[in-house]
Every structure is written in C-alpha cells, then in structure tokens.
Short mmCIF file of C-alpha atoms (C1' of nucleotides) in Angstrom, two decimals:
data_model
loop_
_atom_site.label_atom_id
_atom_site.label_comp_id
_atom_site.label_asym_id
_atom_site.label_seq_id
_atom_site.Cartn_x
_atom_site.Cartn_y
_atom_site.Cartn_z
CA MET A 1 -7.53 18.56 10.42
CA ARG A 2 -4.01 18.52 8.97
CA LYS A 3 -1.80 21.33 10.12
CA GLU A 4 0.90 23.14 8.18
CA ASN A 5 2.95 24.16 11.19
CA ILE A 6 3.75 21.26 13.48
CA SER A 7 5.10 22.30 16.85
CA ASP A 8 8.44 21.06 18.09
CA ALA A 9 6.73 19.32 21.02
CA VAL A 10 4.67 17.20 18.63
CA ILE A 11 7.67 16.34 16.45
CA ARG A 12 9.64 15.18 19.48
CA ARG A 13 6.83 12.83 20.46
CA LEU A 14 6.75 11.14 17.05
CA PRO A 15 9.84 8.95 17.61
CA ARG A 16 8.35 7.80 20.92
CA TYR A 17 5.12 6.81 19.20
CA TYR A 18 7.15 5.04 16.54
CA ARG A 19 9.15 3.15 19.16
CA GLN A 20 6.09 2.20 21.19
CA LEU A 21 4.12 1.05 18.16
CA SER A 22 7.07 -1.00 16.88
CA GLU A 23 7.15 -2.75 20.23
CA LEU A 24 3.41 -3.39 20.22
CA TYR A 25 3.71 -4.81 16.72
CA ALA A 26 6.59 -7.04 17.82
CA ARG A 27 4.37 -8.25 20.67
CA GLY A 28 1.76 -9.28 18.12
CA ILE A 29 -0.81 -6.62 19.03
CA THR A 30 -2.76 -5.57 15.96
CA ARG A 31 -5.06 -2.80 17.19
CA ILE A 32 -4.92 -0.20 19.91
CA SER A 33 -7.06 2.69 21.09
CA SER A 34 -5.71 6.11 21.97
CA LEU A 35 -6.76 5.38 25.53
CA SER A 36 -4.66 2.25 25.99
CA LEU A 37 -1.72 3.64 24.01
CA GLY A 38 -1.85 6.63 26.29
CA ARG A 39 -1.83 4.43 29.37
CA GLU A 40 1.26 2.61 28.15
CA MET A 41 3.09 5.83 27.39
CA GLY A 42 1.88 7.93 30.29
CA ILE A 43 0.13 10.58 28.19
CA THR A 44 -3.53 11.43 27.63
CA ALA A 45 -5.67 9.92 24.89
CA SER A 46 -6.60 13.45 23.91
CA GLN A 47 -3.02 14.38 23.20
CA ILE A 48 -2.45 11.28 21.13
CA ARG A 49 -5.48 11.98 18.96
CA GLN A 50 -4.49 15.63 18.62
CA ASP A 51 -0.95 14.68 17.63
CA PHE A 52 -1.99 12.16 14.99
CA SER A 53 -4.63 14.47 13.58
CA CYS A 54 -1.87 16.89 12.56
CA PHE A 55 -0.87 14.43 9.86
CA GLY A 56 -4.12 12.81 8.77
CA GLU A 57 -6.87 10.47 9.88
CA PHE A 58 -5.32 7.17 10.77
CA GLY A 59 -7.95 5.66 13.05
CA GLN A 60 -11.45 4.26 12.85
CA GLN A 61 -14.26 5.30 15.12
CA GLY A 62 -15.30 2.58 17.51
CA TYR A 63 -12.23 0.51 16.64
CA GLY A 64 -9.03 2.45 17.27
CA TYR A 65 -5.82 2.29 15.26
CA ARG A 66 -4.27 -0.62 13.37
CA VAL A 67 -0.82 -0.92 14.96
CA LYS A 68 1.06 -1.97 11.82
CA GLU A 69 -0.43 0.67 9.57
CA LEU A 70 -0.06 3.46 12.12
CA CYS A 71 3.53 2.49 12.80
CA GLU A 72 4.35 2.53 9.09
CA GLU A 73 2.55 5.82 8.69
CA ILE A 74 4.56 7.47 11.44
CA GLY A 75 7.72 5.92 10.02
CA ARG A 76 6.94 7.60 6.70
CA ILE A 77 6.29 10.92 8.44
CA LEU A 78 9.67 10.64 10.17
CA GLY A 79 11.32 9.73 6.87
CA VAL A 80 12.51 6.28 7.96
CA ASP A 81 11.63 4.91 4.52
CA ARG A 82 13.64 7.46 2.56
CA SER A 83 17.10 5.88 2.98
CA HIS A 84 18.88 9.09 3.74
CA HIS A 85 22.61 9.25 3.19
CA LEU A 86 24.97 10.03 6.02
CA ILE A 87 28.68 10.44 6.64
CA ILE A 88 30.64 10.54 9.86
CA VAL A 89 33.09 13.37 10.32
CA GLY A 90 35.59 12.56 13.03
CA ALA A 91 36.54 8.89 13.46
CA GLY A 92 37.84 9.07 17.01
CA ARG A 93 36.51 6.95 19.83
CA LEU A 94 33.03 8.42 19.71
CA GLY A 95 32.75 8.26 15.93
CA LYS A 96 33.91 4.65 15.97
CA ALA A 97 31.59 3.72 18.83
CA LEU A 98 28.63 5.09 16.87
CA LEU A 99 29.71 3.26 13.73
CA GLN A 100 29.94 0.01 15.63
CA ASN A 101 26.87 0.34 17.79
CA PHE A 102 24.23 2.61 16.40
CA PRO A 103 21.55 1.05 14.16
CA PHE A 104 21.65 3.70 11.44
CA SER A 105 19.87 1.51 8.91
CA GLN A 106 16.90 1.01 11.25
CA CYS A 107 16.50 4.77 11.31
CA GLY A 108 16.57 4.91 7.53
CA PHE A 109 20.17 6.06 7.14
CA ALA A 110 22.91 4.56 4.98
CA VAL A 111 26.40 5.29 6.30
CA ASP A 112 28.48 5.90 3.19
CA ALA A 113 31.81 7.03 4.60
CA ALA A 114 33.77 8.35 7.56
CA PHE A 115 36.37 11.12 7.51
CA ASP A 116 39.27 11.99 9.77
CA SER A 117 42.47 13.98 9.53
CA SER A 118 44.65 11.58 11.53
CA PRO A 119 46.93 9.32 9.42
CA ALA A 120 46.53 6.71 12.16
CA VAL A 121 42.95 5.97 11.09
CA ILE A 122 42.83 7.09 7.44
CA GLY A 123 42.56 4.03 5.24
CA SER A 124 41.15 1.80 7.95
CA THR A 125 37.66 0.32 7.92
CA VAL A 126 35.23 0.43 10.83
CA ASN A 127 32.23 -1.87 10.68
CA GLY A 128 32.47 -1.95 6.88
CA VAL A 129 32.80 1.81 6.49
CA ALA A 130 36.02 3.22 5.04
CA VAL A 131 37.74 6.05 6.91
CA ARG A 132 38.87 8.65 4.37
CA ASP A 133 41.22 11.62 4.46
CA MET A 134 39.48 14.76 5.68
CA ASP A 135 41.20 16.66 2.87
CA THR A 136 39.15 14.74 0.32
CA ILE A 137 35.77 15.55 1.83
CA ASP A 138 35.07 18.48 -0.50
CA VAL A 139 35.34 16.32 -3.59
CA TRP A 140 33.37 13.53 -1.96
CA ILE A 141 30.45 15.76 -1.03
CA ARG A 142 30.29 17.21 -4.52
CA GLU A 143 30.10 13.74 -6.02
CA ASN A 144 27.84 12.03 -3.46
CA ARG A 145 24.57 12.74 -1.83
CA VAL A 146 24.96 13.67 1.84
CA ASP A 147 21.79 14.36 3.80
CA VAL A 148 23.32 14.32 7.27
CA VAL A 149 26.78 14.73 8.74
CA VAL A 150 27.48 13.18 12.12
CA LEU A 151 29.82 15.62 13.84
CA THR A 152 32.20 13.78 16.16
CA VAL A 153 35.21 16.08 15.82
CA PRO A 154 36.97 17.83 18.72
CA ARG A 155 35.21 20.87 20.14
CA ASN A 156 37.73 23.38 18.88
CA ALA A 157 37.44 22.25 15.25
CA ALA A 158 33.64 22.00 15.26
CA GLN A 159 32.57 25.46 14.12
CA GLU A 160 35.15 25.72 11.36
CA ILE A 161 34.33 22.31 9.93
CA THR A 162 30.60 23.00 10.15
CA ASP A 163 30.96 26.26 8.23
CA ARG A 164 32.97 24.46 5.57
CA LEU A 165 30.39 21.68 5.23
CA ILE A 166 27.49 24.14 5.06
CA ALA A 167 29.30 25.96 2.27
CA LEU A 168 29.57 22.62 0.48
CA GLY A 169 25.80 22.23 0.71
CA VAL A 170 25.28 19.98 3.72
CA ARG A 171 21.94 20.77 5.39
CA GLY A 172 21.68 18.30 8.25
CA PHE A 173 23.99 17.93 11.25
CA TRP A 174 23.85 15.48 14.14
CA ASN A 175 26.07 17.30 16.57
CA PHE A 176 27.99 15.42 19.26
CA THR A 177 30.66 18.08 19.82
CA ASN A 178 29.01 19.60 22.88
CA MET A 179 29.37 22.97 21.15
CA GLU A 180 26.50 25.31 20.39
CA LEU A 181 27.06 25.70 16.63
CA ASN A 182 26.35 29.08 15.06
CA ASN A 183 24.33 29.00 11.93
CA SER A 184 22.23 31.67 10.27
CA ASN A 185 20.91 29.59 7.37
CA PRO A 186 17.33 28.51 8.15
CA ASP A 187 17.62 25.57 5.75
CA VAL A 188 20.38 24.07 7.86
CA LYS A 189 19.04 21.74 10.56
CA ILE A 190 21.21 20.97 13.56
CA GLU A 191 20.27 18.39 16.16
CA ASP A 192 22.42 18.44 19.26
CA ILE A 193 23.27 15.59 21.58
CA HIS A 194 24.39 17.38 24.71
CA PHE A 195 25.46 14.61 27.07
CA ALA A 196 26.53 17.03 29.77
CA ASP A 197 23.21 18.91 29.73
CA SER A 198 21.41 15.63 30.19
CA LEU A 199 23.57 14.54 33.12
CA LEU A 200 23.32 17.97 34.76
CA THR A 201 19.54 17.80 34.51
CA LEU A 202 19.70 14.49 36.35
CA SER A 203 22.12 16.02 38.85
CA TYR A 204 19.59 18.76 39.55
CA ARG A 205 16.75 16.33 40.03
CA ILE A 206 18.60 14.05 42.44
CA SER A 207 19.93 17.07 44.36
CA HIS A 208 16.49 18.61 44.87
CA ASP A 209 12.98 17.30 45.65
CA MET B 1 10.23 35.54 43.82
CA ARG B 2 11.57 32.08 44.51
CA LYS B 3 9.34 29.25 43.34
CA GLU B 4 8.85 25.87 44.92
CA ASN B 5 7.85 24.08 41.75
CA ILE B 6 10.30 24.62 38.94
CA SER B 7 9.03 23.54 35.53
CA ASP B 8 10.91 21.02 33.45
CA ALA B 9 11.42 23.61 30.73
CA VAL B 10 13.30 25.87 33.14
CA ILE B 11 15.44 23.02 34.48
CA ARG B 12 16.46 22.02 30.97
CA ARG B 13 17.63 25.55 30.26
CA LEU B 14 19.89 25.67 33.31
CA PRO B 15 22.71 23.59 31.80
CA ARG B 16 22.65 25.83 28.76
CA TYR B 17 23.02 28.93 30.93
CA TYR B 18 25.81 27.21 32.80
CA ARG B 19 27.60 26.34 29.56
CA GLN B 20 27.17 29.81 28.10
CA LEU B 21 28.31 31.57 31.29
CA SER B 22 31.35 29.31 31.58
CA GLU B 23 32.30 30.29 28.06
CA LEU B 24 31.80 34.00 28.75
CA TYR B 25 33.96 33.64 31.85
CA ALA B 26 36.66 31.87 29.85
CA ARG B 27 36.55 34.75 27.36
CA GLY B 28 37.27 37.13 30.23
CA ILE B 29 33.84 38.80 30.30
CA THR B 30 32.95 39.82 33.84
CA ARG B 31 29.45 41.26 33.54
CA ILE B 32 26.47 40.70 31.27
CA SER B 33 22.89 41.92 31.03
CA SER B 34 19.91 39.67 30.43
CA LEU B 35 19.53 41.41 27.08
CA SER B 36 22.97 40.55 25.74
CA LEU B 37 22.96 37.05 27.24
CA GLY B 38 19.65 36.55 25.50
CA ARG B 39 21.09 37.71 22.20
CA GLU B 40 23.94 35.22 22.46
CA MET B 41 21.61 32.35 23.28
CA GLY B 42 18.68 33.25 21.08
CA ILE B 43 16.15 33.69 23.87
CA THR B 44 14.39 36.75 25.30
CA ALA B 45 15.74 38.84 28.15
CA SER B 46 12.39 38.41 29.86
CA GLN B 47 12.71 34.65 29.91
CA ILE B 48 16.20 34.81 31.33
CA ARG B 49 15.13 37.09 34.17
CA GLN B 50 12.08 34.92 34.84
CA ASP B 51 14.21 31.78 34.91
CA PHE B 52 16.81 33.19 37.29
CA SER B 53 14.18 34.67 39.57
CA CYS B 54 12.94 31.15 40.34
CA PHE B 55 16.11 30.62 42.36
CA GLY B 56 16.90 34.00 43.84
CA GLU B 57 18.04 37.50 43.00
CA PHE B 58 21.41 37.26 41.31
CA GLY B 59 21.56 40.57 39.42
CA GLN B 60 21.90 44.25 40.13
CA GLN B 61 19.61 46.89 38.67
CA GLY B 62 21.38 49.12 36.22
CA TYR B 63 24.35 46.78 36.07
CA GLY B 64 23.35 43.27 35.09
CA TYR B 65 24.87 40.02 36.33
CA ARG B 66 28.44 39.22 37.40
CA VAL B 67 29.39 36.34 35.10
CA LYS B 68 31.58 34.47 37.56
CA GLU B 69 29.14 34.63 40.45
CA LEU B 70 26.11 33.79 38.35
CA CYS B 71 27.93 30.85 36.79
CA GLU B 72 28.92 29.51 40.20
CA GLU B 73 25.39 30.05 41.47
CA ILE B 74 23.86 28.05 38.63
CA GLY B 75 26.53 25.41 39.10
CA ARG B 76 25.43 25.08 42.71
CA ILE B 77 21.78 24.88 41.68
CA LEU B 78 22.67 22.06 39.28
CA GLY B 79 24.68 20.32 41.97
CA VAL B 80 28.02 20.51 40.16
CA ASP B 81 29.77 21.26 43.47
CA ARG B 82 28.36 18.26 45.31
CA SER B 83 30.74 15.62 43.95
CA HIS B 84 28.12 13.02 43.34
CA HIS B 85 29.18 9.40 43.13
CA LEU B 86 28.53 7.37 40.02
CA ILE B 87 29.11 3.87 38.72
CA ILE B 88 28.92 2.49 35.20
CA VAL B 89 26.89 -0.65 34.69
CA GLY B 90 27.81 -2.30 31.40
CA ALA B 91 31.43 -1.95 30.26
CA GLY B 92 30.89 -2.68 26.59
CA ARG B 93 31.90 -0.32 23.81
CA LEU B 94 29.52 2.42 24.86
CA GLY B 95 30.38 2.18 28.55
CA LYS B 96 34.09 2.28 27.73
CA ALA B 97 33.67 5.17 25.31
CA LEU B 98 31.94 7.19 28.02
CA LEU B 99 34.62 6.30 30.57
CA GLN B 100 37.34 7.42 28.20
CA ASN B 101 35.69 10.51 26.79
CA PHE B 102 33.08 12.03 29.02
CA PRO B 103 34.21 14.70 31.49
CA PHE B 104 32.34 13.34 34.51
CA SER B 105 34.39 15.35 36.99
CA GLN B 106 33.52 18.63 35.27
CA CYS B 107 29.87 17.79 35.85
CA GLY B 108 30.55 17.12 39.51
CA PHE B 109 30.61 13.33 39.33
CA ALA B 110 33.25 10.93 40.62
CA VAL B 111 33.33 7.62 38.73
CA ASP B 112 34.00 5.02 41.38
CA ALA B 113 33.62 1.75 39.51
CA ALA B 114 32.34 -0.06 36.44
CA PHE B 115 30.54 -3.40 36.37
CA ASP B 116 30.09 -6.06 33.72
CA SER B 117 29.23 -9.73 33.58
CA SER B 118 31.68 -10.69 30.84
CA PRO B 119 34.90 -12.38 32.05
CA ALA B 120 36.65 -10.75 29.10
CA VAL B 121 36.51 -7.33 30.77
CA ILE B 122 36.19 -8.12 34.48
CA GLY B 123 39.43 -7.20 36.21
CA SER B 124 40.54 -4.76 33.55
CA THR B 125 40.90 -1.03 34.09
CA VAL B 126 39.48 1.63 31.79
CA ASN B 127 40.79 5.15 32.22
CA GLY B 128 41.72 4.43 35.82
CA VAL B 129 38.40 2.81 36.69
CA ALA B 130 38.31 -0.88 37.63
CA VAL B 131 35.78 -3.13 35.90
CA ARG B 132 34.23 -5.42 38.51
CA ASP B 133 32.11 -8.55 38.39
CA MET B 134 28.42 -7.77 38.04
CA ASP B 135 27.72 -10.42 40.70
CA THR B 136 29.47 -8.26 43.29
CA ILE B 137 27.41 -5.13 42.65
CA ASP B 138 24.95 -5.79 45.51
CA VAL B 139 27.69 -5.81 48.10
CA TRP B 140 29.38 -2.81 46.51
CA ILE B 141 26.25 -0.67 46.54
CA ARG B 142 25.58 -1.53 50.16
CA GLU B 143 29.08 -0.44 51.13
CA ASN B 144 29.49 2.61 48.91
CA ARG B 145 27.52 5.69 48.10
CA VAL B 146 26.00 5.56 44.61
CA ASP B 147 24.03 8.59 43.46
CA VAL B 148 23.79 7.71 39.80
CA VAL B 149 24.11 4.56 37.72
CA VAL B 150 25.05 4.93 34.07
CA LEU B 151 23.11 2.20 32.29
CA THR B 152 25.03 0.92 29.27
CA VAL B 153 23.84 -2.67 29.31
CA PRO B 154 22.12 -4.47 26.42
CA ARG B 155 18.45 -3.60 25.87
CA ASN B 156 17.09 -6.95 26.95
CA ALA B 157 18.82 -6.84 30.35
CA ALA B 158 17.95 -3.22 31.06
CA GLN B 159 14.64 -3.54 32.93
CA GLU B 160 15.73 -6.44 35.10
CA ILE B 161 18.98 -4.77 36.13
CA THR B 162 17.19 -1.48 36.80
CA ASP B 163 14.66 -3.18 39.08
CA ARG B 164 17.47 -4.85 40.96
CA LEU B 165 19.38 -1.60 41.40
CA ILE B 166 16.28 0.29 42.53
CA ALA B 167 15.69 -2.42 45.13
CA LEU B 168 19.26 -1.85 46.30
CA GLY B 169 18.48 1.81 46.82
CA VAL B 170 19.80 3.50 43.66
CA ARG B 171 17.74 6.61 42.87
CA GLY B 172 19.38 8.11 39.77
CA PHE B 173 19.78 6.51 36.35
CA TRP B 174 21.43 7.86 33.22
CA ASN B 175 19.87 5.55 30.70
CA PHE B 176 21.63 4.78 27.40
CA THR B 177 19.80 1.52 26.70
CA ASN B 178 17.26 3.00 24.32
CA MET B 179 14.59 1.34 26.41
CA GLU B 180 11.72 3.12 28.12
CA LEU B 181 12.29 1.92 31.68
CA ASN B 182 9.27 1.25 33.84
CA ASN B 183 9.39 2.70 37.30
CA SER B 184 6.65 3.54 39.73
CA ASN B 185 8.79 5.01 42.51
CA PRO B 186 8.59 8.81 42.33
CA ASP B 187 11.93 9.15 44.14
CA VAL B 188 13.70 7.37 41.29
CA LYS B 189 14.91 9.79 38.62
CA ILE B 190 15.63 8.45 35.15
CA GLU B 191 17.24 10.57 32.45
CA ASP B 192 17.17 9.00 29.01
CA ILE B 193 19.60 9.49 26.18
CA HIS B 194 17.59 8.33 23.18
CA PHE B 195 20.00 8.59 20.25
CA ALA B 196 17.49 7.22 17.79
CA ASP B 197 14.78 9.69 18.80
CA SER B 198 17.22 12.51 18.23
CA LEU B 199 18.26 11.28 14.78
CA LEU B 200 14.64 10.65 13.77
CA THR B 201 13.75 14.19 14.77
CA LEU B 202 16.51 15.40 12.47
CA SER B 203 15.26 13.04 9.78
CA TYR B 204 11.83 14.61 10.04
CA ARG B 205 13.17 18.12 9.81
CA ILE B 206 15.33 17.50 6.75
CA SER B 207 12.50 15.58 5.08
CA HIS B 208 9.94 18.37 5.51
CA ASP B 209 10.04 22.18 5.28
"C1'" DT C 1 21.75 62.85 38.93
"C1'" DA C 2 20.46 60.28 34.58
"C1'" DG C 3 20.73 55.93 32.34
"C1'" DA C 4 20.53 51.24 32.58
"C1'" DT C 5 18.76 47.11 33.99
"C1'" DT C 6 16.78 44.36 37.35
"C1'" DG C 7 12.73 41.53 39.57
"C1'" DT C 8 7.94 41.04 39.22
"C1'" DT C 9 3.24 41.62 37.79
"C1'" DA C 10 0.10 41.49 34.00
"C1'" DA C 11 -0.96 40.22 29.14
"C1'" DT C 12 -0.38 37.10 25.52
"C1'" DC C 13 0.39 33.12 23.36
"C1'" DG C 14 0.53 28.21 22.65
"C1'" DA C 15 -0.01 23.61 24.18
"C1'" DT C 16 -2.72 20.28 26.71
"C1'" DT C 17 -7.02 18.51 28.21
"C1'" DA C 18 -12.00 17.94 28.14
"C1'" DA C 19 -16.15 17.34 25.78
"C1'" DC C 20 -18.97 15.65 22.25
"C1'" DA C 21 -21.08 14.95 17.72
"C1'" DA C 22 -19.95 11.78 14.04
"C1'" DT C 23 -19.63 7.10 12.78
"C1'" DC C 24 -17.56 2.53 12.53
"C1'" DT D 1 -28.65 -1.90 16.94
"C1'" DA D 2 -25.67 -0.48 21.01
"C1'" DG D 3 -21.07 0.35 22.40
"C1'" DA D 4 -16.78 2.10 21.47
"C1'" DT D 5 -13.75 5.32 19.86
"C1'" DT D 6 -12.47 8.56 16.62
"C1'" DG D 7 -11.47 13.61 14.90
"C1'" DT D 8 -12.33 18.17 16.17
"C1'" DT D 9 -13.95 22.15 18.60
"C1'" DA D 10 -13.94 24.57 22.93
"C1'" DA D 11 -12.03 25.22 27.66
"C1'" DT D 12 -8.20 25.17 30.54
"C1'" DC D 13 -3.79 25.40 31.86
"C1'" DG D 14 0.97 26.74 31.78
"C1'" DA D 15 4.78 28.98 29.72
"C1'" DT D 16 6.59 32.98 27.34
"C1'" DT D 17 6.66 37.82 26.54
"C1'" DA D 18 5.75 42.60 27.56
"C1'" DA D 19 5.59 46.34 30.62
"C1'" DC D 20 7.09 48.99 34.35
"C1'" DA D 21 8.09 50.47 39.09
"C1'" DA D 22 12.14 49.90 41.91
"C1'" DT D 23 16.85 50.92 42.33
"C1'" DC D 24 21.80 50.47 41.46
#
DNA sequence: TAGATTGTTAATCGATTAACAATC
DNA sequence: TAGATTGTTAATCGATTAACAATC
C-alpha cells in the first residue's frame, strides 16, 4: 500500500538499500529475498518489506526481489536519474576537497560551477570546474538551473549567504558550515553534515559502556 | 531519574544541545528554561527535560538551567574533557583536509599522528602532525594510546585495515570510507560519515513534496 | 508569598516487528 | 503441486508529548 507521507526514518534507509543493492549487483547476484537482504544489513525482513511497500510492489511472492530492477527503482525514488544541477559556494580547502573527491555524478548531480570571494582562487579551475567571483552568483543563478548549493563557506558568512541564495530561488542546501541555518520557508530543504556532532557521538560511545 | 540505557536518539541530540548551549554562553546568556531552549532548537520543552533527566538533575524549579554549568555538564557527558587520543589513517586529500580544517581539540581529541603507505607523503608534516609509514603503525599503537582512528583510506583497503587495527586493540573508528565496515566485536564503536547517503536524502527531498 | 519551571509519571503517538493470507 | 516469499494487517515496542505535584 503506497503511502503519501514517508517518515524520515524510511527516507534515511533508502540510500543504504541503494548502496547495498548496488554492491550485490556488482557481485553478480540477481535475486534476493527480504530475509537475506536483512541479514546482510542487520535489519529485519519485516522492516524491509514495509519500507519498500511505501513506494510500490517491487517483489514477487515465492521469489523475492530482482536486484537490478529494485536497485534502479530505488535510484529513481532517490532521484539519482534526474541529473540535478549543483554549484559549490566556497572554494576553500573543504570545497576543493569535495570537488576533487566526491562522486557527484554517481549521485545524479552535475557540478556546474564553484564560487568564492577570494581573488586567489577566482578564475582557477578545480577538477574541471571553474571558480567564479561570488559577486556574479546572482546573475548566474538567474540564468542557470541550480537545484542544490553546497555550502562550504566560513561559519560567520553562512547565514547571510544562505538568506541571499534563498531569495534568489535556491531550494536545496548541502550544509557543511557546522552552523544550524535558520529558515522559515518549508520549500527550502537543508541537509546538514555536522562532523563535530558525529565525532562527539563517537566520543560518548567510547567513553561509556 | 537517571537511566542506564540511553537511546541512540537521545545520544544524537546531545551534541546539538552542547552546540546550542555553547552559542548561548558566547552570547552572554546565563540562564535558560527548557521552554525557550526548545523554541530556539525547534523541539519540545518536555523532550529537553526528559533528555537531561537521563543523566541527572541539572535545573532548578522556577529558575531553569544555568547555561555555563549545563554546557559543561553535557560536555563531560560527551567526553569533551577527557582529551582522547586520535590518529589519522590515510593522509590523502580527505585526511589532509580534516587535519587542516577540523577542530579536533575543541571536541576533546589530540591528534597524535597520521599514517599513509605512499612514499610521497611519508615524512611530511601536515598542520603540525607527522605523516608516518603505514608499516610502522603496529609498533606505534602498541606504544601509544589510541582511542579513535580516523579512517580516510581508499574504499578497497578499508575492511582489511580495520580488521588489522581492531586486532591491535583499537576500539573507536570515525569512518569516512563510504564503506559499511563489518565488525562483530560489540566493544568496537564505528561512526560513519556517509556523504553520499546525506546528499541522496537531500536529492529525495527536493525531488518530492 | 505567588509565579515559574523543574523532574517525573502517565498518555499518546509513531515506528518496528510478528503473523498470515495471497500467490508466484 | 509444494515451498517460498511477498504485501499487508495487527500486535508490540519505544519514543515523544502532556500533565502535574514538587519546589525554588
């Protein structure tokens, strides 16, 4: 039974399913049951079937799921096939490291440009992506499709730049600034990467039990 | 009422409380009620009081919480005051970027060394930290305290290196390899940073609703 | 003292798990 | 056909919220 409202917990499991199924496919495995997929991932077969059933009926009774088809299906649900357009705002060390290392295209994202306000990097090219003057971002966004902005600017500039980009119509932010960004517009989606929170969680777990 | 078993959901909120309280303290605010803290963070006062009560009684009826004390208390719970010892395994772009940018000391971690197997980086120093030969890591771990290993090695080497480090007694891993690491030892704590999962979650949310 | 706000118990809500009829 | 495994409904479990006596 397809649902209209998918819970956050389910959504956050989708990339894991996608990753696991891609690996199974790479290993040459063509079919899998919820039971064995669950064993590999450390979750119950029940949960897997519940999760998938939010989006449709992808399996066959008595057989299981076809790995390739299910993987593609989940990819479509995640939007991997949509070739979203993305720009990087802040071409410091972190911005550059992402440009050089992160497989944006595998996630369905085309990196169209990077922006920075430092003359030291403006005009340079990182991994085939031109670094442009931050002052020209307004024009650029009006003339180009931008689905997601990767925020790798300094903490203190983060909120101001975000407000400006939202006003220009940007609706997706991948936030590396370690700042909790304020935003009242429900159409704006912000996904935070909080390195410190992650490390502190680990710190807690090695300090206790 | 102090609890023995703290849920994962609570633990993952602790760094957020810590961050928020640090900011309040920096702003010069000395006291806060669960109600106003909740407003700032977008969670209910009830949840805040429940969360804190897992660890002790930090507030005063009719008054609220002293920001400085509560912040320090949560810091202690997270282990920020313990000066944990950490090494970086894999001094490629990502490892270097973390060394240069991440405030390990603010999280209570001392970075004692980095390791890599490439002669191009062995012997160099990144942000004051020496990059050593991966072949010498066994000896090093035996002679030095290592609470956490930051894993920034290539995907295909990740599992093998992890197994080796676990055998050497390492119990905490901050995993940037984008691999699901297998581990059967319940004392070993692994905290994953899955960039791709995060971006795909964002992709889903901008593609739907 | 009166007002405010805690810590905690009880009620609600939502997510996970179990069970099973449907069917490949 | 018999066995396997799905999709879905019902039961359970856990986490969040509400309520309130205790008390600063």
